[in-house]
C-alpha atoms as one frame of an Amber mdcrd trajectory, in Angstrom:
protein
  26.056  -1.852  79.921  26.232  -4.727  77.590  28.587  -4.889  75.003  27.707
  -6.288  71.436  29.104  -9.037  69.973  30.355  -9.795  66.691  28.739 -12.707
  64.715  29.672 -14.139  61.088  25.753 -14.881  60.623  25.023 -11.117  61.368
  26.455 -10.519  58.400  24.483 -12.891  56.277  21.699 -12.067  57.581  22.118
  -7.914  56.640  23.064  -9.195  53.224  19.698 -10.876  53.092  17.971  -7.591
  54.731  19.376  -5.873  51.655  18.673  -7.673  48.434  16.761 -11.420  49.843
  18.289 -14.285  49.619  19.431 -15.890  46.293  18.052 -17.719  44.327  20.925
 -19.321  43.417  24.560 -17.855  43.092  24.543 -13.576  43.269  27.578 -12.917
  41.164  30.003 -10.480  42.306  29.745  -8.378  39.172  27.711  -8.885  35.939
  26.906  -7.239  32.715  23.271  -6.316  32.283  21.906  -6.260  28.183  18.754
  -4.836  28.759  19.011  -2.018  25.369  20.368  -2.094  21.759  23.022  -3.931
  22.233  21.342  -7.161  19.430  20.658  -4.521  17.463  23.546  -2.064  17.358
  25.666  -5.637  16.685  23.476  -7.128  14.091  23.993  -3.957  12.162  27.487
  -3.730  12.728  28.048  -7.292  11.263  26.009  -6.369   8.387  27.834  -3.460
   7.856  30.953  -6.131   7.286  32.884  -3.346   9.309  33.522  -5.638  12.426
  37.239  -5.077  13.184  39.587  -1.875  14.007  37.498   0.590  11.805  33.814
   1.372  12.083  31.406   4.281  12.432  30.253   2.792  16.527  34.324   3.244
  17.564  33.900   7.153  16.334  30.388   7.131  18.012  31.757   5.116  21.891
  34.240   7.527  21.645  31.802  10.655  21.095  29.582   9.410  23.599  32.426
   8.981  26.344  33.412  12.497  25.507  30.002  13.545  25.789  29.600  11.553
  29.295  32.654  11.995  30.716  33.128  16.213  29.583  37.007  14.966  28.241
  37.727  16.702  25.631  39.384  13.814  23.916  38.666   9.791  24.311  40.511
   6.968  22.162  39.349   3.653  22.859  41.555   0.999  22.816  41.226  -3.021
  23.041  41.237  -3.122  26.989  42.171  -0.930  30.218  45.383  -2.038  31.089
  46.237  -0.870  27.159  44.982   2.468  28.164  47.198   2.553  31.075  49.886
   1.486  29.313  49.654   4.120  26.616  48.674   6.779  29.614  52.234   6.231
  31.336  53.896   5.923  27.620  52.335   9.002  26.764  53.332  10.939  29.992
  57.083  10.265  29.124  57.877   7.247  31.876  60.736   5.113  29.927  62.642
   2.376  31.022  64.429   2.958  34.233  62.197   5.594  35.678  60.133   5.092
  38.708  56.020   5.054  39.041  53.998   6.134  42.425  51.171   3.749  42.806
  49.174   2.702  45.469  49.667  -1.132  46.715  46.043  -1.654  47.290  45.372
  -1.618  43.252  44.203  -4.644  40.649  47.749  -6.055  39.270  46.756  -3.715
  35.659  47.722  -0.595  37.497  51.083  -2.462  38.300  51.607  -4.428  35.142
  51.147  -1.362  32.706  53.888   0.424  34.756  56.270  -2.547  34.357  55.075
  -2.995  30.712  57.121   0.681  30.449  60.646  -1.288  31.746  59.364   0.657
  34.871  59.766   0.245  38.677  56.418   0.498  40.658  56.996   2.448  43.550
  54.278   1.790  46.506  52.237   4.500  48.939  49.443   4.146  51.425  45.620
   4.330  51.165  43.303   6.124  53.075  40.348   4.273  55.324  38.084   7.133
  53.681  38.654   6.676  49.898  40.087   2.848  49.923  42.353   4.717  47.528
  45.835   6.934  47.001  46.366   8.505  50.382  47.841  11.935  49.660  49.104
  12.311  53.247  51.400   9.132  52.712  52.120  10.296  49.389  53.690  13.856
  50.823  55.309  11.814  53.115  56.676   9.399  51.038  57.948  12.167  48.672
  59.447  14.212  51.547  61.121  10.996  52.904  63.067   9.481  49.418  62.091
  12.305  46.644  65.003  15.178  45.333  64.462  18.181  42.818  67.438  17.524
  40.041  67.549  19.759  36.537  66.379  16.064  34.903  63.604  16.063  37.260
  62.243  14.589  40.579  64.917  11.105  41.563  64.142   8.917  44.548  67.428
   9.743  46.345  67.463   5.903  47.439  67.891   4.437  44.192  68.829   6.890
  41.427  65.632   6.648  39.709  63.350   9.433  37.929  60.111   9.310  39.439
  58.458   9.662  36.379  54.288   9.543  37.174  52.455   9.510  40.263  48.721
   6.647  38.963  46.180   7.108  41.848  43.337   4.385  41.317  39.776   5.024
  42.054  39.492   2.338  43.906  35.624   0.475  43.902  34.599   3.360  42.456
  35.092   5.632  45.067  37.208   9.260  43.785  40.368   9.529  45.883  41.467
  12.802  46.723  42.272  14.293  43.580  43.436  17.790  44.121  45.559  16.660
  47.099  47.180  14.582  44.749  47.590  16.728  41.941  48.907  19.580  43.762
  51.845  17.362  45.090  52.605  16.241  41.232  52.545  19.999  40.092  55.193
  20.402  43.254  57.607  18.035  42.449  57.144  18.670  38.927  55.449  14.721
  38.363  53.277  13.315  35.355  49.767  12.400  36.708  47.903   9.984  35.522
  44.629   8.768  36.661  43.467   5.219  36.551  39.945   5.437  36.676  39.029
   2.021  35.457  36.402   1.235  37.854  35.133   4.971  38.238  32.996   5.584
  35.255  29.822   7.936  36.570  31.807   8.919  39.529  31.813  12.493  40.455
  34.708  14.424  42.000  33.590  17.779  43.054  30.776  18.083  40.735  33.354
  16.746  37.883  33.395  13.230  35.915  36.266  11.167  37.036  39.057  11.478
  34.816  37.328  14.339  32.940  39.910  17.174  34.611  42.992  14.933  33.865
  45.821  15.261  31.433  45.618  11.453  31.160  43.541   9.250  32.427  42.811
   5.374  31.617  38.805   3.179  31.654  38.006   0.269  31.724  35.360  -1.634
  29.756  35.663  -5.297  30.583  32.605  -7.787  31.417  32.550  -6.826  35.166
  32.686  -2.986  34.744  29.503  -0.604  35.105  29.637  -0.748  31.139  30.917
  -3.254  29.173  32.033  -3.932  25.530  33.158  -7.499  26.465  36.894  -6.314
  26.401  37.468  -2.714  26.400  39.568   0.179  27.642  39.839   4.209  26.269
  42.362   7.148  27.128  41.100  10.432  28.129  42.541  13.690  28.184  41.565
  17.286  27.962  44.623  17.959  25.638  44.522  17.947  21.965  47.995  16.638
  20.842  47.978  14.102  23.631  44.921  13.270  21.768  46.086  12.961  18.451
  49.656  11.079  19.802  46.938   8.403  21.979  44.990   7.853  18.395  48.212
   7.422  16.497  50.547   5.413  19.176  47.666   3.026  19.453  46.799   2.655
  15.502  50.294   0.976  15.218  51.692   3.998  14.565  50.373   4.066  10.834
  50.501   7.526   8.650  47.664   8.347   7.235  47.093   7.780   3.097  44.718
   5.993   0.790  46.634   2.764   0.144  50.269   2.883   1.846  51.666   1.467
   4.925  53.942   3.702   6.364  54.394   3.790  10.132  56.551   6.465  11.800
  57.352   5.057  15.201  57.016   1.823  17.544  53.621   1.587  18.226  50.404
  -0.743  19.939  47.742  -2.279  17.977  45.363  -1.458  20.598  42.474  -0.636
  18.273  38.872  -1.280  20.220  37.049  -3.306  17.193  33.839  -2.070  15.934
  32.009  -5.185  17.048  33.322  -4.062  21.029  32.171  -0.211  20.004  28.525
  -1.452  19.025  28.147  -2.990  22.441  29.906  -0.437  23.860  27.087   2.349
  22.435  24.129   0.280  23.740  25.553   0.322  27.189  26.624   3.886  27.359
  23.043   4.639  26.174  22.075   3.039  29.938  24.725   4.764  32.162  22.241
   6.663  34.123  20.176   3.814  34.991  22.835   1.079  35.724  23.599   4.196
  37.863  20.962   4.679  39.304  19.885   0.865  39.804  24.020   0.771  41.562
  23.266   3.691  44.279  19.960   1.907  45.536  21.931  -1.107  45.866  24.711
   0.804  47.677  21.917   2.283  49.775  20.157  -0.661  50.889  23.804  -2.109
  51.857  24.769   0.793  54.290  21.432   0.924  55.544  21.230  -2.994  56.217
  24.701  -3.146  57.790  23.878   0.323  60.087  23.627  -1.780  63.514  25.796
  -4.376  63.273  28.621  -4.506  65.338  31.586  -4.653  64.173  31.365  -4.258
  60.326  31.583  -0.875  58.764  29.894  -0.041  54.987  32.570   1.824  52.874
  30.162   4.494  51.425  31.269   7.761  48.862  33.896  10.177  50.402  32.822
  13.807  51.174  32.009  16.355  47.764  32.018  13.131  45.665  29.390  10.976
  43.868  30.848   6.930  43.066  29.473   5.055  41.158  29.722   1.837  43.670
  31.153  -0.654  41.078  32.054  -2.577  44.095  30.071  -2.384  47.292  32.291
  -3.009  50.413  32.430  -3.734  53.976  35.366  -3.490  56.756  35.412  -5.563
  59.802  36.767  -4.071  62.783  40.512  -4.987  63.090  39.407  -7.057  66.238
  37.701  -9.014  64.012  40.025  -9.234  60.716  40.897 -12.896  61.524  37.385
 -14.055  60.466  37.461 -12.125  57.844  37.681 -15.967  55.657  34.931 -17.213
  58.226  32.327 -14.547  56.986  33.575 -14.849  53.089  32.847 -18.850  53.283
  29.349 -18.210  55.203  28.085 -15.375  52.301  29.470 -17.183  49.784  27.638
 -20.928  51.197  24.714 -18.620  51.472  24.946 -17.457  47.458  26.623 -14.005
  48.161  29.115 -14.373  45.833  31.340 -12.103  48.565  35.108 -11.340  47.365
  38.149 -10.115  49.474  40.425  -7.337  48.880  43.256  -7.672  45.978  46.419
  -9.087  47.234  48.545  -6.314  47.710  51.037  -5.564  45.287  54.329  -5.211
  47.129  53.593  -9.441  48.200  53.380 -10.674  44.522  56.817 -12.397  43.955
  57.214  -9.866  40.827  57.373  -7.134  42.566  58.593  -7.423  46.414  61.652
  -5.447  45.897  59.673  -2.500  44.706  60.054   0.501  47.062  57.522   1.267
  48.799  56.656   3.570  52.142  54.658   2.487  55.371  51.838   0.470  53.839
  50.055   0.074  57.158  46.640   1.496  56.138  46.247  -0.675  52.628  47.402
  -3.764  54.990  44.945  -3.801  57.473  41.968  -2.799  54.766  43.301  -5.626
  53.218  42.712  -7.981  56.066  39.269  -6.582  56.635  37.532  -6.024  53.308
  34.758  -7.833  51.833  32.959  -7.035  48.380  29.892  -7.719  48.464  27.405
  -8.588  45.209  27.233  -4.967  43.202  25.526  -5.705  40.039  22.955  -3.227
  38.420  20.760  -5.429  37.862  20.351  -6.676  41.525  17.012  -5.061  42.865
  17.726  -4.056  46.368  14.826  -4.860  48.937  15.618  -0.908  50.840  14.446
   1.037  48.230
């Protein structure tokens, strides 16, 4: 029986299969302007309303409401400003502890330490790319003790304050897994589902069934509004205290300044909101336009050996912000050797994030066995993934 072989040109080649070759440079992620945005900003500059107040922030934040089936979104200047409000809203103060997953973009990381925080690092799962809920138990069982002030890590002293799983690609992690640990040990959840909007979880929007939960709106996301971020959550005062913490804090009244409290001008200008409108109006197709792409992928990299596609987990629909591959682990040391052929080719190919726990900043963080989110580090490769790439497999 002959055994196949792995080749770096395979892999080229199956890129080609799925989309042609480029004409040019393929991006890794792109916006696409193919609606109202001109329109929905001409009228917002004529409207002279082009900063922290306008009628297109109450309309994005509607329509994500509407999309999404939160009950409550705030939109705010940028994700990691949602995720910082998410973990100040769920109570984490200086000192306390954050569960996080150290396969994450640095945001996740940065928002927690933005609190005077301590990340504290679990596994991911091959399935999901994200939170591994396994690793978390583990972890929990391991470190974690119920005291009358809440759940400490017995190692250091700390309140474990939040458990943020990430959505990683796009792709929903296991979300009830999760949440039934954090309802055990009595933890905050909050759910970073920057890259996740218009993926499913069990027949729900991503972030819609959360107390808190943080997106993303930044050039490379599924929809942009050129910088961007918004808080959702299904509860009506955590509503009101997202608006308010992130409005600096200001009481309302005709003419006087009066602020109650320390808080974030994270405002989302109205300029951001108009472009913001326009691209929510096109969700279903940059959808759409995403899944054939993912298709075409998966189906182009079937048969070759040694490579893996990194499709939607089980009862879940993702969006596939990021289309990904996985070597085999045989292979992981030319994992560089097929990023410099796709990328000489004009796949404009990325590897995994450096994990978090070998950033200088935060090495000393705690973590558990981190085996899983190593090796998919060492093996992953993101492929081209914007809507408006037409795949050839459709």
């Amino acid at each position: 029986m002959t055994r196949s072989v792995f080749e770096v040109r395979a892999v080229v080649d199956a890129a080609r299969r799925a989309v042609g070759t480029p004409n040019g440079v393929l991006s890794l992620h792109e916006p696409v302007f193919a609606g109202n945005e001109i329109a929905y900003l001409e009228e917002c500059i004529k409207s002279t309303f082009v900063s922290s107040v306008g009628q297109f922030v109450d309309r994005f934040e509607r329509m994500l409401e509407e999309v999404t089936g939160a009950k409550r979104a705030v939109a705010v200047v940028n994700g990691t400003a949602a995720l910082h409000a998410c973990f100040r809203l769920a109570g984490v103060e200086p000192g306390d502890e954050v569960i996080s997953p150290a396969l994450t973009f640095i945001a996740t990381t940065n928002a927690i330490a933005y609190c005077g925080a301590t990340p504290h690092f679990v596994d991911s799962s091959f399935e999901t790319l994200g939170m591994d809920p396994g690793a978390l138990a583990a972890r929990l069982d391991a470190v974690a003790g119920r005291t009358a002030n809440g759940t400490i890590n017995r190692e250091t002293g700390r309140r474990i304050a939040a458990i943020a799983p990430m959505h990683t690609f796009g792709h929903p992690v296991d979300m009830d897994g999760i949440a039934a640990l954090a309802r055990d040990w009595n933890i905050a959840l909050v759910e970073d589902a920057a890259e996740s909007l218009g993926s499913t979880y069990k027949g729900h929007a991503v972030g819609s069934q959360a107390r808190l939960a943080a997106l993303s709106f930044n050039g490379n996301k599924i929809v942009t509004t050129g910088g961007g971020g918004a808080i959702l959550t299904n509860d009506e005062e955590l509503g009101r205290r997202a608006k308010h913490l992130t409005t600096t804090a200001k009481l309302p009244h005709k003419w006087a300044f009066v602020h109650d409290e320390v808080g974030f001008n994270y405002r989302l200008p109205n300029l951001n909101a108009a472009l913001g409108c326009a691209q929510l109006e096109q969700l279903d197709g940059f959808l759409k336009n995403k899944r054939k792409l993912a298709a075409a992928y998966e189906h182009a990299f079937a048969h070759i050996p040694g490579v893996r596609f990194s499709r939607e987990p089980a009862d879940t629909t993702s969006n596939y912000w990021l289309n990904a591959i996985l070597l085999d682990e045989a292979h992981a040391d030319q994992r560089d050797d097929v990023l410099a052929a796709l990328n000489n080719a004009g796949f404009g190919a990325r590897p995994a994030w450096t994990l978090m726990h070998k950033l200088p900043m935060y090495a000393t963080s705690p973590r558990g066995d981190l085996a899983t989110a190593e090796s998919i580090e060492r093996r992953l490769i993101n492929l081209p993934s914007s809507a408006s790439i037409r795949a050839r497999d459709e």
